[in-house]
Amino acid sequence: MRKITLTIMLGIAVAAIASVSPLTWKSTTLDLGTVKAGTSQAIAFEFTNESESPVYIQEAKGSCGCTKVEYPKEAIAPGATASITASFQSSKVGMFKKNIKIKTSTSDEYTYLYFSGEVVL
């Protein structure tokens, strides 16, 4: 029984370590403050590849059509720093909280980046 429990715990620990993202984000949340309605706001999330292998961003999508996302298409080398950039097109007046979901070549899990603020006239 003891061997089975130890084996299960070891398997869980290995799976948890394997699913950790190799990217370290400078910040995963941004407060854009007050944004004037009808304008476009630039957003940038900087990250570093902390792994010993190149990492590809396979997917980067905004939570709605108001956010256009750009990301590096080439491999991010070990130790290299890069950015996910986006353009948020403000339209509806009021508070907002949006996200960008990121998937890398090294994990099946998504990383979520959040930005918020208030659209005013």
C-alpha atoms as a printed R data frame, in Angstrom:
    type eleno elety resid chain resno       x      y       z
1   ATOM     1    CA   MET     A     1   0.000  0.000   0.000
2   ATOM     2    CA   ARG     A     2   2.822  2.359   0.887
3   ATOM     3    CA   LYS     A     3   4.508  1.805  -2.512
4   ATOM     4    CA   ILE     A     4   1.275  2.536  -4.370
5   ATOM     5    CA   THR     A     5   0.701  5.776  -2.450
6   ATOM     6    CA   LEU     A     6   4.300  6.885  -3.042
7   ATOM     7    CA   THR     A     7   4.031  6.073  -6.764
8   ATOM     8    CA   ILE     A     8   0.792  8.048  -7.093
9   ATOM     9    CA   MET     A     9   2.235 11.056  -5.244
10  ATOM    10    CA   LEU     A    10   5.377 10.983  -7.403
11  ATOM    11    CA   GLY     A    11   3.242 10.843 -10.561
12  ATOM    12    CA   ILE     A    12   1.190 13.845  -9.422
13  ATOM    13    CA   ALA     A    13   4.349 15.831  -8.629
14  ATOM    14    CA   VAL     A    14   5.878 15.065 -12.046
15  ATOM    15    CA   ALA     A    15   2.647 16.056 -13.819
16  ATOM    16    CA   ALA     A    16   2.457 19.333 -11.868
17  ATOM    17    CA   ILE     A    17   6.045 20.236 -12.716
18  ATOM    18    CA   ALA     A    18   5.541 19.350 -16.389
19  ATOM    19    CA   SER     A    19   2.510 21.650 -16.708
20  ATOM    20    CA   VAL     A    20   4.253 24.741 -15.313
21  ATOM    21    CA   SER     A    21   4.775 27.414 -17.958
22  ATOM    22    CA   PRO     A    22   8.390 28.138 -18.920
23  ATOM    23    CA   LEU     A    23   7.485 31.795 -19.431
24  ATOM    24    CA   THR     A    24   7.873 34.290 -16.616
25  ATOM    25    CA   TRP     A    25   5.604 37.310 -17.076
26  ATOM    26    CA   LYS     A    26   6.602 40.788 -15.956
27  ATOM    27    CA   SER     A    27   2.895 41.229 -15.164
28  ATOM    28    CA   THR     A    28  -0.238 39.266 -16.043
29  ATOM    29    CA   THR     A    29  -2.614 42.144 -15.278
30  ATOM    30    CA   LEU     A    30  -2.760 45.714 -16.552
31  ATOM    31    CA   ASP     A    31  -5.000 48.572 -15.467
32  ATOM    32    CA   LEU     A    32  -5.527 50.849 -18.459
33  ATOM    33    CA   GLY     A    33  -7.272 53.443 -16.319
34  ATOM    34    CA   THR     A    34  -9.625 55.746 -18.196
35  ATOM    35    CA   VAL     A    35  -9.958 55.140 -21.940
36  ATOM    36    CA   LYS     A    36 -11.881 57.492 -24.226
37  ATOM    37    CA   ALA     A    37 -14.735 55.817 -26.145
38  ATOM    38    CA   GLY     A    38 -13.984 55.153 -29.800
39  ATOM    39    CA   THR     A    39 -10.205 55.115 -29.369
40  ATOM    40    CA   SER     A    40  -7.657 52.327 -29.632
41  ATOM    41    CA   GLN     A    41  -5.415 51.530 -26.662
42  ATOM    42    CA   ALA     A    42  -2.060 49.732 -27.067
43  ATOM    43    CA   ILE     A    43  -1.284 46.963 -24.575
44  ATOM    44    CA   ALA     A    44   1.952 45.012 -24.023
45  ATOM    45    CA   PHE     A    45   2.713 42.036 -21.781
46  ATOM    46    CA   GLU     A    46   6.445 41.276 -21.520
47  ATOM    47    CA   PHE     A    47   7.794 37.802 -20.743
48  ATOM    48    CA   THR     A    48  11.055 35.851 -20.514
49  ATOM    49    CA   ASN     A    49  11.676 32.237 -21.493
50  ATOM    50    CA   GLU     A    50  13.115 30.757 -18.286
51  ATOM    51    CA   SER     A    51  13.466 27.242 -19.703
52  ATOM    52    CA   GLU     A    52  16.501 25.617 -21.300
53  ATOM    53    CA   SER     A    53  14.668 25.059 -24.611
54  ATOM    54    CA   PRO     A    54  13.116 27.314 -27.253
55  ATOM    55    CA   VAL     A    55   9.397 27.998 -26.754
56  ATOM    56    CA   TYR     A    56   6.801 28.786 -29.408
57  ATOM    57    CA   ILE     A    57   3.618 30.734 -28.787
58  ATOM    58    CA   GLN     A    58   1.051 28.543 -30.533
59  ATOM    59    CA   GLU     A    59  -2.013 30.654 -29.834
60  ATOM    60    CA   ALA     A    60  -2.846 34.094 -28.458
61  ATOM    61    CA   LYS     A    61  -6.494 35.200 -28.575
62  ATOM    62    CA   GLY     A    62  -8.446 38.097 -27.123
63  ATOM    63    CA   SER     A    63 -11.656 37.432 -25.219
64  ATOM    64    CA   CYS     A    64 -13.680 39.496 -27.710
65  ATOM    65    CA   GLY     A    65 -13.500 41.067 -31.148
66  ATOM    66    CA   CYS     A    66 -12.493 44.400 -29.603
67  ATOM    67    CA   THR     A    67  -8.960 43.093 -28.954
68  ATOM    68    CA   LYS     A    68  -6.503 42.326 -31.754
69  ATOM    69    CA   VAL     A    69  -3.493 40.343 -30.521
70  ATOM    70    CA   GLU     A    70   0.029 40.097 -31.987
71  ATOM    71    CA   TYR     A    71   2.610 37.584 -30.777
72  ATOM    72    CA   PRO     A    72   6.063 36.326 -31.805
73  ATOM    73    CA   LYS     A    73   5.777 33.642 -34.487
74  ATOM    74    CA   GLU     A    74   9.414 32.569 -34.190
75  ATOM    75    CA   ALA     A    75  10.854 30.513 -31.326
76  ATOM    76    CA   ILE     A    76  11.681 32.392 -28.144
77  ATOM    77    CA   ALA     A    77  15.196 31.283 -27.213
78  ATOM    78    CA   PRO     A    78  16.146 30.310 -23.659
79  ATOM    79    CA   GLY     A    79  16.693 33.489 -21.632
80  ATOM    80    CA   ALA     A    80  15.159 35.714 -24.329
81  ATOM    81    CA   THR     A    81  12.560 38.374 -23.585
82  ATOM    82    CA   ALA     A    82   9.610 39.133 -25.886
83  ATOM    83    CA   SER     A    83   6.099 40.625 -25.733
84  ATOM    84    CA   ILE     A    84   2.505 39.843 -26.505
85  ATOM    85    CA   THR     A    85   0.994 43.074 -27.809
86  ATOM    86    CA   ALA     A    86  -2.625 43.961 -28.372
87  ATOM    87    CA   SER     A    87  -4.849 46.774 -29.469
88  ATOM    88    CA   PHE     A    88  -8.066 47.307 -27.506
89  ATOM    89    CA   GLN     A    89 -10.771 49.183 -29.424
90  ATOM    90    CA   SER     A    90 -12.993 50.887 -26.847
91  ATOM    91    CA   SER     A    91 -16.675 51.249 -27.655
92  ATOM    92    CA   LYS     A    92 -19.111 50.642 -24.793
93  ATOM    93    CA   VAL     A    93 -19.010 53.186 -21.976
94  ATOM    94    CA   GLY     A    94 -18.369 51.705 -18.538
95  ATOM    95    CA   MET     A    95 -16.001 49.417 -16.665
96  ATOM    96    CA   PHE     A    96 -14.385 46.529 -18.540
97  ATOM    97    CA   LYS     A    97 -12.212 43.514 -17.811
98  ATOM    98    CA   LYS     A    98 -10.872 41.549 -20.772
99  ATOM    99    CA   ASN     A    99  -8.352 38.760 -21.207
100 ATOM   100    CA   ILE     A   100  -5.917 37.274 -23.676
101 ATOM   101    CA   LYS     A   101  -5.348 33.535 -23.536
102 ATOM   102    CA   ILE     A   102  -1.931 32.169 -24.427
103 ATOM   103    CA   LYS     A   103  -0.916 28.618 -25.321
104 ATOM   104    CA   THR     A   104   2.737 27.601 -25.682
105 ATOM   105    CA   SER     A   105   4.461 24.632 -27.281
106 ATOM   106    CA   THR     A   106   5.465 23.299 -23.859
107 ATOM   107    CA   SER     A   107   2.098 23.036 -22.101
108 ATOM   108    CA   ASP     A   108  -1.500 22.061 -22.770
109 ATOM   109    CA   GLU     A   109  -2.604 24.656 -20.206
110 ATOM   110    CA   TYR     A   110  -3.540 28.220 -21.146
111 ATOM   111    CA   THR     A   111  -2.055 31.286 -19.487
112 ATOM   112    CA   TYR     A   112  -4.455 34.213 -19.104
113 ATOM   113    CA   LEU     A   113  -3.402 37.848 -19.267
114 ATOM   114    CA   TYR     A   114  -5.925 40.414 -17.993
115 ATOM   115    CA   PHE     A   115  -6.480 44.099 -18.673
116 ATOM   116    CA   SER     A   116  -9.168 46.379 -17.304
117 ATOM   117    CA   GLY     A   117 -10.245 49.976 -17.098
118 ATOM   118    CA   GLU     A   118 -13.152 52.298 -17.723
119 ATOM   119    CA   VAL     A   119 -14.382 53.605 -21.075
120 ATOM   120    CA   VAL     A   120 -15.661 57.207 -20.853
121 ATOM   121    CA   LEU     A   121 -17.136 59.673 -23.339
